[in-house]
Amino acid sequence: MSDSIVSLIDVEKSFGKNKVVKKMNVEIKEGEFLTLLGPSGCGKTTTLRMIAGFEEATSGAIKVQGESVEDKEPFERDVNTVFQNYALFPHMSVFDNIAYGLKIRKRPKDEITKRVNEMLDLVQLKGYENRKPDALSGGQKQRVAIARALINNPKVLLLDEPLGALDLKLRKQMQVELKRLQKKLGITFVYVTHDQEEALTMSDRIAVMNEGVIEQLATPREIYDRPFTKFVAGFIGESNIFDGKVKALHDGILDVETSSGTMKVKGSGFDVGESIHVSIRPEYVKVNSDPVEGFDLKGNVKDYIYMGTVVKTSVDLKDNIEIKYSRFEKDEDFKEGDSVNIYWNPERAVAIKAKK
Amino acid sequence: MQKNTFKRKTLPSLAMAGPVSLWMILFVTLPMLYIIYISFMSRGVFGDVVYKFSLESYETLLDSTYFKVILKSIKAAFVTTVLCILIGYPFAYYIAKKPKEVASKLIMLIMIPFWTNSLMRLNSWLLLFQTSGPVNNFLLSTGFIDTPMSFVYTDGLVMVGMITNMLPFAVLPMYSSIEKLSRSLLEASADLGASGRTTFFNITLPLTFPGIFSSIILVFIPSLGIYTVTDMLGGGKVLYIGNIIKNQFGSIRNWPLGAALSVLLIVITGLLIYIYTRFAKIEDMEVL
Ligand SMILES: Nc1ncnc2c1ncn2[C@@H]1O[C@H](COP(=O)(O)OP(=O)(O)OP(=O)(O)O)[C@@H](O)[C@H]1O
Ligand SMILES: [Mg+2]
């Protein structure tokens, strides 16, 4: 494929007996912002380190610009890394840190000065060039790390939780800046985070990882609206997930039997009797005093959390399962303890194949 | 109120630091002052100290025989230090790159000689290197030499003894500073285009410099005053400051001269430690 800049083909990585990355296949497109998202220990850093060249894949191939990088050292790859803990050289000034990549390549002095100044402009750190890293704030260190990684004009920038150590406000600000930077430079970002909100706001595509496997690789919208797996549905945003069996199917709508009662969900490719997960976001859950056709989900309103314009409530269903729902404050309302019937638009619910 | 703060703050710290300070004053400062005092006295006919001010001992130091020994000792300590660093650094580096469990075993191996009696250790050296010892036998049997070489009681063997004696002091501080070096710094350097060699000279070496400097201090100072190694492996034929001081206080009984030599050592040590602290401060500021 001509438009993919990095390809992972059947890549696997084991540390001893522990298989950390399993049969991974990804085509990263030129110029895109791709995020590896997943819980701690799922293999995000390991994947990134294999692309960078710090870790060798146990099997499979990694290609950058169509060329296999197996035998290439980290410095021979058109790829640079922004490390999670910044990894700035403590004995060098901001200027020398940023200039490092050019000095190593023995570029002429005036070119170095010119390029470093461009980088300082880019990350808005003019005037800090003589400081040592320890005299910088977390956000400033992060900018130096980014400038240092960009000075060699990499085709791909790898970022391992670059905002992990920053406080929430700075984090939000840096998210916007990073996204802007990526658009401006037009280079590919491969971004690692375990913060789903960060992934949703910044990425062109998200690869949701779990236990060394990519569960879904899609745009943020698709990931949110049409999760492929139970894990993705549960990991991204809030979701109510039911386990059940397909009872009947007609016109692309499935009747599903769960331990809490029956429900409807849009879905195709399922057989009667097949195990299934049904996922429904709290904002799509509806409540009625009378039963609704096709739904048999009865329960009592449990608690009532007022959150400004939105109210969050949960209903206790059969089998001790609780369903969360949220709605606008001015909507029709039930009080705590009221007996209610739950339903939803079957189009809004997601049918997920159960893993064999 | 003042009394209160005294009780609350000064008293506890005094209680903790007090005994140690007292101990230091009694057993370090006072003897040192006494040594300095004696160095300015004169020697009696029967080897006693005559309490009359004199610069005689210091004049003797400038005497060519003593001066030569002093220079020779400084030179030997210097060479020992340089060789210990040159041998110790790669060794420390090697250990630091090993997994933790392996590294702690290797450190253990280095420490073992520390725990054996130094007389025993040095005697075994003599046995190894004597005219009919295993080393000579081996060299003879392989045909490298046809008459036994005399290793014992030479400057060469003393040097070997000093280095083996001091090597652990050199390795440990350097090991700990190399081990502390974050892997991601080295990876960042490689990522930006540096080869292993370039990374070593640009990142590893400068960042482990404090460790190297500690090693220098830890090796140089004891090497300068050492007399067990020189006594035993040099057999009294090879003289260094340490031996002379020992002899002046012992068999020769010229305490003022011994004291003056000791003062010289104290001054050199003090000077080095002063440089070290100054240097360490600059290093701190660099890192900051
Ligand atoms: N050098 C190594 N030796 C042995 N096991 C390792 C090594 N590096 C990582 N692992 C293991 O591989 C698994 C995946 O680690 P990885 O660092 O890729 O996770 P991650 O997704 O980046 O997690 P986090 O969000 O916590 O950074 C973990 O179980 C980890 O213990
Ligand atoms: Mg990680």
PDB file of C-alpha atoms in Angstrom, chain B residues 42-204:
ATOM      1  CA  SER B  42      61.967  19.270  68.669  1.00  0.00           C
ATOM      2  CA  ARG B  43      63.292  15.808  69.164  1.00  0.00           C
ATOM      3  CA  GLY B  44      65.135  14.889  72.332  1.00  0.00           C
ATOM      4  CA  VAL B  45      68.360  12.870  72.419  1.00  0.00           C
ATOM      5  CA  PHE B  46      66.563   9.724  73.575  1.00  0.00           C
ATOM      6  CA  GLY B  47      63.745   9.901  71.061  1.00  0.00           C
ATOM      7  CA  ASP B  48      61.495  11.831  73.360  1.00  0.00           C
ATOM      8  CA  VAL B  49      59.626  14.987  72.433  1.00  0.00           C
ATOM      9  CA  VAL B  50      61.122  18.180  73.753  1.00  0.00           C
ATOM     10  CA  TYR B  51      58.454  20.809  74.057  1.00  0.00           C
ATOM     11  CA  LYS B  52      60.379  23.623  72.501  1.00  0.00           C
ATOM     12  CA  PHE B  53      59.211  25.346  69.315  1.00  0.00           C
ATOM     13  CA  SER B  54      61.215  24.418  66.233  1.00  0.00           C
ATOM     14  CA  LEU B  55      60.770  24.204  62.461  1.00  0.00           C
ATOM     15  CA  GLU B  56      63.440  21.533  62.274  1.00  0.00           C
ATOM     16  CA  SER B  57      61.057  18.742  61.172  1.00  0.00           C
ATOM     17  CA  TYR B  58      59.635  20.794  58.328  1.00  0.00           C
ATOM     18  CA  GLU B  59      63.148  21.700  57.214  1.00  0.00           C
ATOM     19  CA  THR B  60      63.968  17.985  57.155  1.00  0.00           C
ATOM     20  CA  LEU B  61      60.952  17.386  54.882  1.00  0.00           C
ATOM     21  CA  LEU B  62      62.509  19.620  52.277  1.00  0.00           C
ATOM     22  CA  ASP B  63      65.673  17.591  52.565  1.00  0.00           C
ATOM     23  CA  SER B  64      66.221  15.821  49.270  1.00  0.00           C
ATOM     24  CA  THR B  65      65.842  12.217  50.538  1.00  0.00           C
ATOM     25  CA  TYR B  66      62.482  12.873  52.179  1.00  0.00           C
ATOM     26  CA  PHE B  67      61.349  15.124  49.413  1.00  0.00           C
ATOM     27  CA  LYS B  68      62.075  12.393  46.890  1.00  0.00           C
ATOM     28  CA  VAL B  69      60.022   9.887  48.891  1.00  0.00           C
ATOM     29  CA  ILE B  70      57.163  12.345  49.076  1.00  0.00           C
ATOM     30  CA  LEU B  71      57.238  12.915  45.347  1.00  0.00           C
ATOM     31  CA  LYS B  72      57.539   9.203  44.698  1.00  0.00           C
ATOM     32  CA  SER B  73      54.549   8.485  46.947  1.00  0.00           C
ATOM     33  CA  ILE B  74      52.438  11.093  45.231  1.00  0.00           C
ATOM     34  CA  LYS B  75      53.455   9.673  41.884  1.00  0.00           C
ATOM     35  CA  ALA B  76      52.626   6.116  42.982  1.00  0.00           C
ATOM     36  CA  ALA B  77      49.252   7.187  44.366  1.00  0.00           C
ATOM     37  CA  PHE B  78      48.573   9.056  41.144  1.00  0.00           C
ATOM     38  CA  VAL B  79      49.439   6.089  38.934  1.00  0.00           C
ATOM     39  CA  THR B  80      47.394   3.780  41.168  1.00  0.00           C
ATOM     40  CA  THR B  81      44.433   6.121  40.872  1.00  0.00           C
ATOM     41  CA  VAL B  82      44.654   6.462  37.112  1.00  0.00           C
ATOM     42  CA  LEU B  83      44.979   2.707  36.599  1.00  0.00           C
ATOM     43  CA  CYS B  84      42.179   1.956  39.068  1.00  0.00           C
ATOM     44  CA  ILE B  85      39.870   4.320  37.177  1.00  0.00           C
ATOM     45  CA  LEU B  86      40.890   2.964  33.785  1.00  0.00           C
ATOM     46  CA  ILE B  87      40.413  -0.637  34.877  1.00  0.00           C
ATOM     47  CA  GLY B  88      37.488   0.068  37.182  1.00  0.00           C
ATOM     48  CA  TYR B  89      35.273   2.063  34.824  1.00  0.00           C
ATOM     49  CA  PRO B  90      34.783  -0.606  32.144  1.00  0.00           C
ATOM     50  CA  PHE B  91      34.306  -3.117  34.917  1.00  0.00           C
ATOM     51  CA  ALA B  92      31.714  -0.943  36.683  1.00  0.00           C
ATOM     52  CA  TYR B  93      30.024  -0.332  33.342  1.00  0.00           C
ATOM     53  CA  TYR B  94      29.873  -4.039  32.612  1.00  0.00           C
ATOM     54  CA  ILE B  95      28.330  -4.808  35.994  1.00  0.00           C
ATOM     55  CA  ALA B  96      25.840  -1.954  35.748  1.00  0.00           C
ATOM     56  CA  LYS B  97      24.520  -3.276  32.426  1.00  0.00           C
ATOM     57  CA  LYS B  98      23.886  -6.736  33.862  1.00  0.00           C
ATOM     58  CA  PRO B  99      20.492  -7.681  35.291  1.00  0.00           C
ATOM     59  CA  LYS B 100      20.100  -6.789  38.961  1.00  0.00           C
ATOM     60  CA  GLU B 101      20.614 -10.299  40.326  1.00  0.00           C
ATOM     61  CA  VAL B 102      23.779 -10.888  38.328  1.00  0.00           C
ATOM     62  CA  ALA B 103      25.088  -7.452  39.223  1.00  0.00           C
ATOM     63  CA  SER B 104      24.685  -8.002  42.946  1.00  0.00           C
ATOM     64  CA  LYS B 105      26.614 -11.270  42.662  1.00  0.00           C
ATOM     65  CA  LEU B 106      29.444  -9.557  40.810  1.00  0.00           C
ATOM     66  CA  ILE B 107      29.550  -6.789  43.414  1.00  0.00           C
ATOM     67  CA  MET B 108      29.764  -9.503  46.028  1.00  0.00           C
ATOM     68  CA  LEU B 109      32.802 -10.975  44.242  1.00  0.00           C
ATOM     69  CA  ILE B 110      34.501  -7.600  44.396  1.00  0.00           C
ATOM     70  CA  MET B 111      33.750  -7.293  48.077  1.00  0.00           C
ATOM     71  CA  ILE B 112      35.155 -10.679  49.094  1.00  0.00           C
ATOM     72  CA  PRO B 113      38.809  -9.516  49.244  1.00  0.00           C
ATOM     73  CA  PHE B 114      37.620  -6.816  51.657  1.00  0.00           C
ATOM     74  CA  TRP B 115      36.485  -9.436  54.096  1.00  0.00           C
ATOM     75  CA  THR B 116      39.680 -11.453  54.085  1.00  0.00           C
ATOM     76  CA  ASN B 117      42.461 -10.455  56.384  1.00  0.00           C
ATOM     77  CA  SER B 118      44.819  -8.101  54.588  1.00  0.00           C
ATOM     78  CA  LEU B 119      47.948  -9.747  56.035  1.00  0.00           C
ATOM     79  CA  MET B 120      46.799 -13.073  54.693  1.00  0.00           C
ATOM     80  CA  ARG B 121      45.982 -11.552  51.332  1.00  0.00           C
ATOM     81  CA  LEU B 122      49.345  -9.828  51.024  1.00  0.00           C
ATOM     82  CA  ASN B 123      51.277 -12.858  52.200  1.00  0.00           C
ATOM     83  CA  SER B 124      49.603 -14.953  49.571  1.00  0.00           C
ATOM     84  CA  TRP B 125      50.831 -12.463  46.998  1.00  0.00           C
ATOM     85  CA  LEU B 126      54.357 -12.901  48.256  1.00  0.00           C
ATOM     86  CA  LEU B 127      54.041 -16.678  48.044  1.00  0.00           C
ATOM     87  CA  LEU B 128      52.637 -16.454  44.525  1.00  0.00           C
ATOM     88  CA  PHE B 129      55.392 -14.222  43.264  1.00  0.00           C
ATOM     89  CA  GLN B 130      58.432 -15.463  45.155  1.00  0.00           C
ATOM     90  CA  THR B 131      61.440 -16.835  43.277  1.00  0.00           C
ATOM     91  CA  SER B 132      60.215 -20.433  43.502  1.00  0.00           C
ATOM     92  CA  GLY B 133      56.535 -19.500  43.475  1.00  0.00           C
ATOM     93  CA  PRO B 134      53.835 -20.605  41.034  1.00  0.00           C
ATOM     94  CA  VAL B 135      54.134 -17.532  38.807  1.00  0.00           C
ATOM     95  CA  ASN B 136      57.852 -18.016  38.249  1.00  0.00           C
ATOM     96  CA  ASN B 137      57.404 -21.769  37.863  1.00  0.00           C
ATOM     97  CA  PHE B 138      54.770 -21.234  35.253  1.00  0.00           C
ATOM     98  CA  LEU B 139      56.871 -18.746  33.314  1.00  0.00           C
ATOM     99  CA  LEU B 140      59.891 -21.072  33.506  1.00  0.00           C
ATOM    100  CA  SER B 141      57.957 -24.106  32.359  1.00  0.00           C
ATOM    101  CA  THR B 142      56.430 -22.294  29.377  1.00  0.00           C
ATOM    102  CA  GLY B 143      59.888 -21.135  28.409  1.00  0.00           C
ATOM    103  CA  PHE B 144      59.115 -17.425  28.591  1.00  0.00           C
ATOM    104  CA  ILE B 145      62.109 -16.909  30.875  1.00  0.00           C
ATOM    105  CA  ASP B 146      65.071 -19.087  31.765  1.00  0.00           C
ATOM    106  CA  THR B 147      66.017 -17.619  35.118  1.00  0.00           C
ATOM    107  CA  PRO B 148      63.397 -16.842  37.806  1.00  0.00           C
ATOM    108  CA  MET B 149      62.371 -13.199  37.940  1.00  0.00           C
ATOM    109  CA  SER B 150      62.485 -11.298  41.205  1.00  0.00           C
ATOM    110  CA  PHE B 151      59.058  -9.817  41.654  1.00  0.00           C
ATOM    111  CA  VAL B 152      58.949  -9.520  45.396  1.00  0.00           C
ATOM    112  CA  TYR B 153      60.097  -6.329  47.084  1.00  0.00           C
ATOM    113  CA  THR B 154      59.927  -4.322  43.863  1.00  0.00           C
ATOM    114  CA  ASP B 155      58.033  -1.143  42.979  1.00  0.00           C
ATOM    115  CA  GLY B 156      56.185  -3.155  40.357  1.00  0.00           C
ATOM    116  CA  LEU B 157      54.713  -5.645  42.787  1.00  0.00           C
ATOM    117  CA  VAL B 158      53.884  -2.850  45.218  1.00  0.00           C
ATOM    118  CA  MET B 159      51.962  -1.156  42.417  1.00  0.00           C
ATOM    119  CA  VAL B 160      50.072  -4.345  41.563  1.00  0.00           C
ATOM    120  CA  GLY B 161      49.277  -4.769  45.249  1.00  0.00           C
ATOM    121  CA  MET B 162      48.058  -1.203  45.574  1.00  0.00           C
ATOM    122  CA  ILE B 163      45.812  -1.514  42.547  1.00  0.00           C
ATOM    123  CA  THR B 164      44.191  -4.746  43.658  1.00  0.00           C
ATOM    124  CA  ASN B 165      43.774  -3.287  47.116  1.00  0.00           C
ATOM    125  CA  MET B 166      42.135  -0.101  45.855  1.00  0.00           C
ATOM    126  CA  LEU B 167      40.108  -1.391  42.915  1.00  0.00           C
ATOM    127  CA  PRO B 168      36.906  -2.006  44.907  1.00  0.00           C
ATOM    128  CA  PHE B 169      36.952   1.623  46.094  1.00  0.00           C
ATOM    129  CA  ALA B 170      37.163   2.672  42.474  1.00  0.00           C
ATOM    130  CA  VAL B 171      34.471   0.359  41.166  1.00  0.00           C
ATOM    131  CA  LEU B 172      31.698   0.944  43.682  1.00  0.00           C
ATOM    132  CA  PRO B 173      31.066   4.711  43.266  1.00  0.00           C
ATOM    133  CA  MET B 174      31.382   4.469  39.500  1.00  0.00           C
ATOM    134  CA  TYR B 175      29.053   1.482  39.438  1.00  0.00           C
ATOM    135  CA  SER B 176      26.393   3.324  41.373  1.00  0.00           C
ATOM    136  CA  SER B 177      26.548   6.376  39.119  1.00  0.00           C
ATOM    137  CA  ILE B 178      26.414   4.311  35.930  1.00  0.00           C
ATOM    138  CA  GLU B 179      23.611   2.220  37.324  1.00  0.00           C
ATOM    139  CA  LYS B 180      21.576   5.342  38.151  1.00  0.00           C
ATOM    140  CA  LEU B 181      21.802   6.574  34.589  1.00  0.00           C
ATOM    141  CA  SER B 182      18.331   6.362  33.069  1.00  0.00           C
ATOM    142  CA  ARG B 183      18.037   4.050  30.085  1.00  0.00           C
ATOM    143  CA  SER B 184      15.736   6.468  28.310  1.00  0.00           C
ATOM    144  CA  LEU B 185      18.535   9.075  28.106  1.00  0.00           C
ATOM    145  CA  LEU B 186      20.689   6.627  26.181  1.00  0.00           C
ATOM    146  CA  GLU B 187      17.743   5.676  24.008  1.00  0.00           C
ATOM    147  CA  ALA B 188      16.958   9.325  23.346  1.00  0.00           C
ATOM    148  CA  SER B 189      20.530   9.832  22.205  1.00  0.00           C
ATOM    149  CA  ALA B 190      20.388   6.796  19.927  1.00  0.00           C
ATOM    150  CA  ASP B 191      17.009   7.933  18.632  1.00  0.00           C
ATOM    151  CA  LEU B 192      18.475  11.296  17.640  1.00  0.00           C
ATOM    152  CA  GLY B 193      21.203   9.695  15.581  1.00  0.00           C
ATOM    153  CA  ALA B 194      24.078   8.920  17.927  1.00  0.00           C
ATOM    154  CA  SER B 195      26.064   5.703  17.665  1.00  0.00           C
ATOM    155  CA  GLY B 196      26.935   3.806  20.830  1.00  0.00           C
ATOM    156  CA  ARG B 197      30.345   5.474  20.976  1.00  0.00           C
ATOM    157  CA  THR B 198      28.970   8.981  20.520  1.00  0.00           C
ATOM    158  CA  THR B 199      26.335   8.357  23.166  1.00  0.00           C
ATOM    159  CA  PHE B 200      29.022   7.178  25.553  1.00  0.00           C
ATOM    160  CA  PHE B 201      31.123  10.312  25.195  1.00  0.00           C
ATOM    161  CA  ASN B 202      28.213  12.767  25.044  1.00  0.00           C
ATOM    162  CA  ILE B 203      25.876  11.330  27.645  1.00  0.00           C
ATOM    163  CA  THR B 204      27.231   8.463  29.722  1.00  0.00           C
TER     164      THR B 204
END
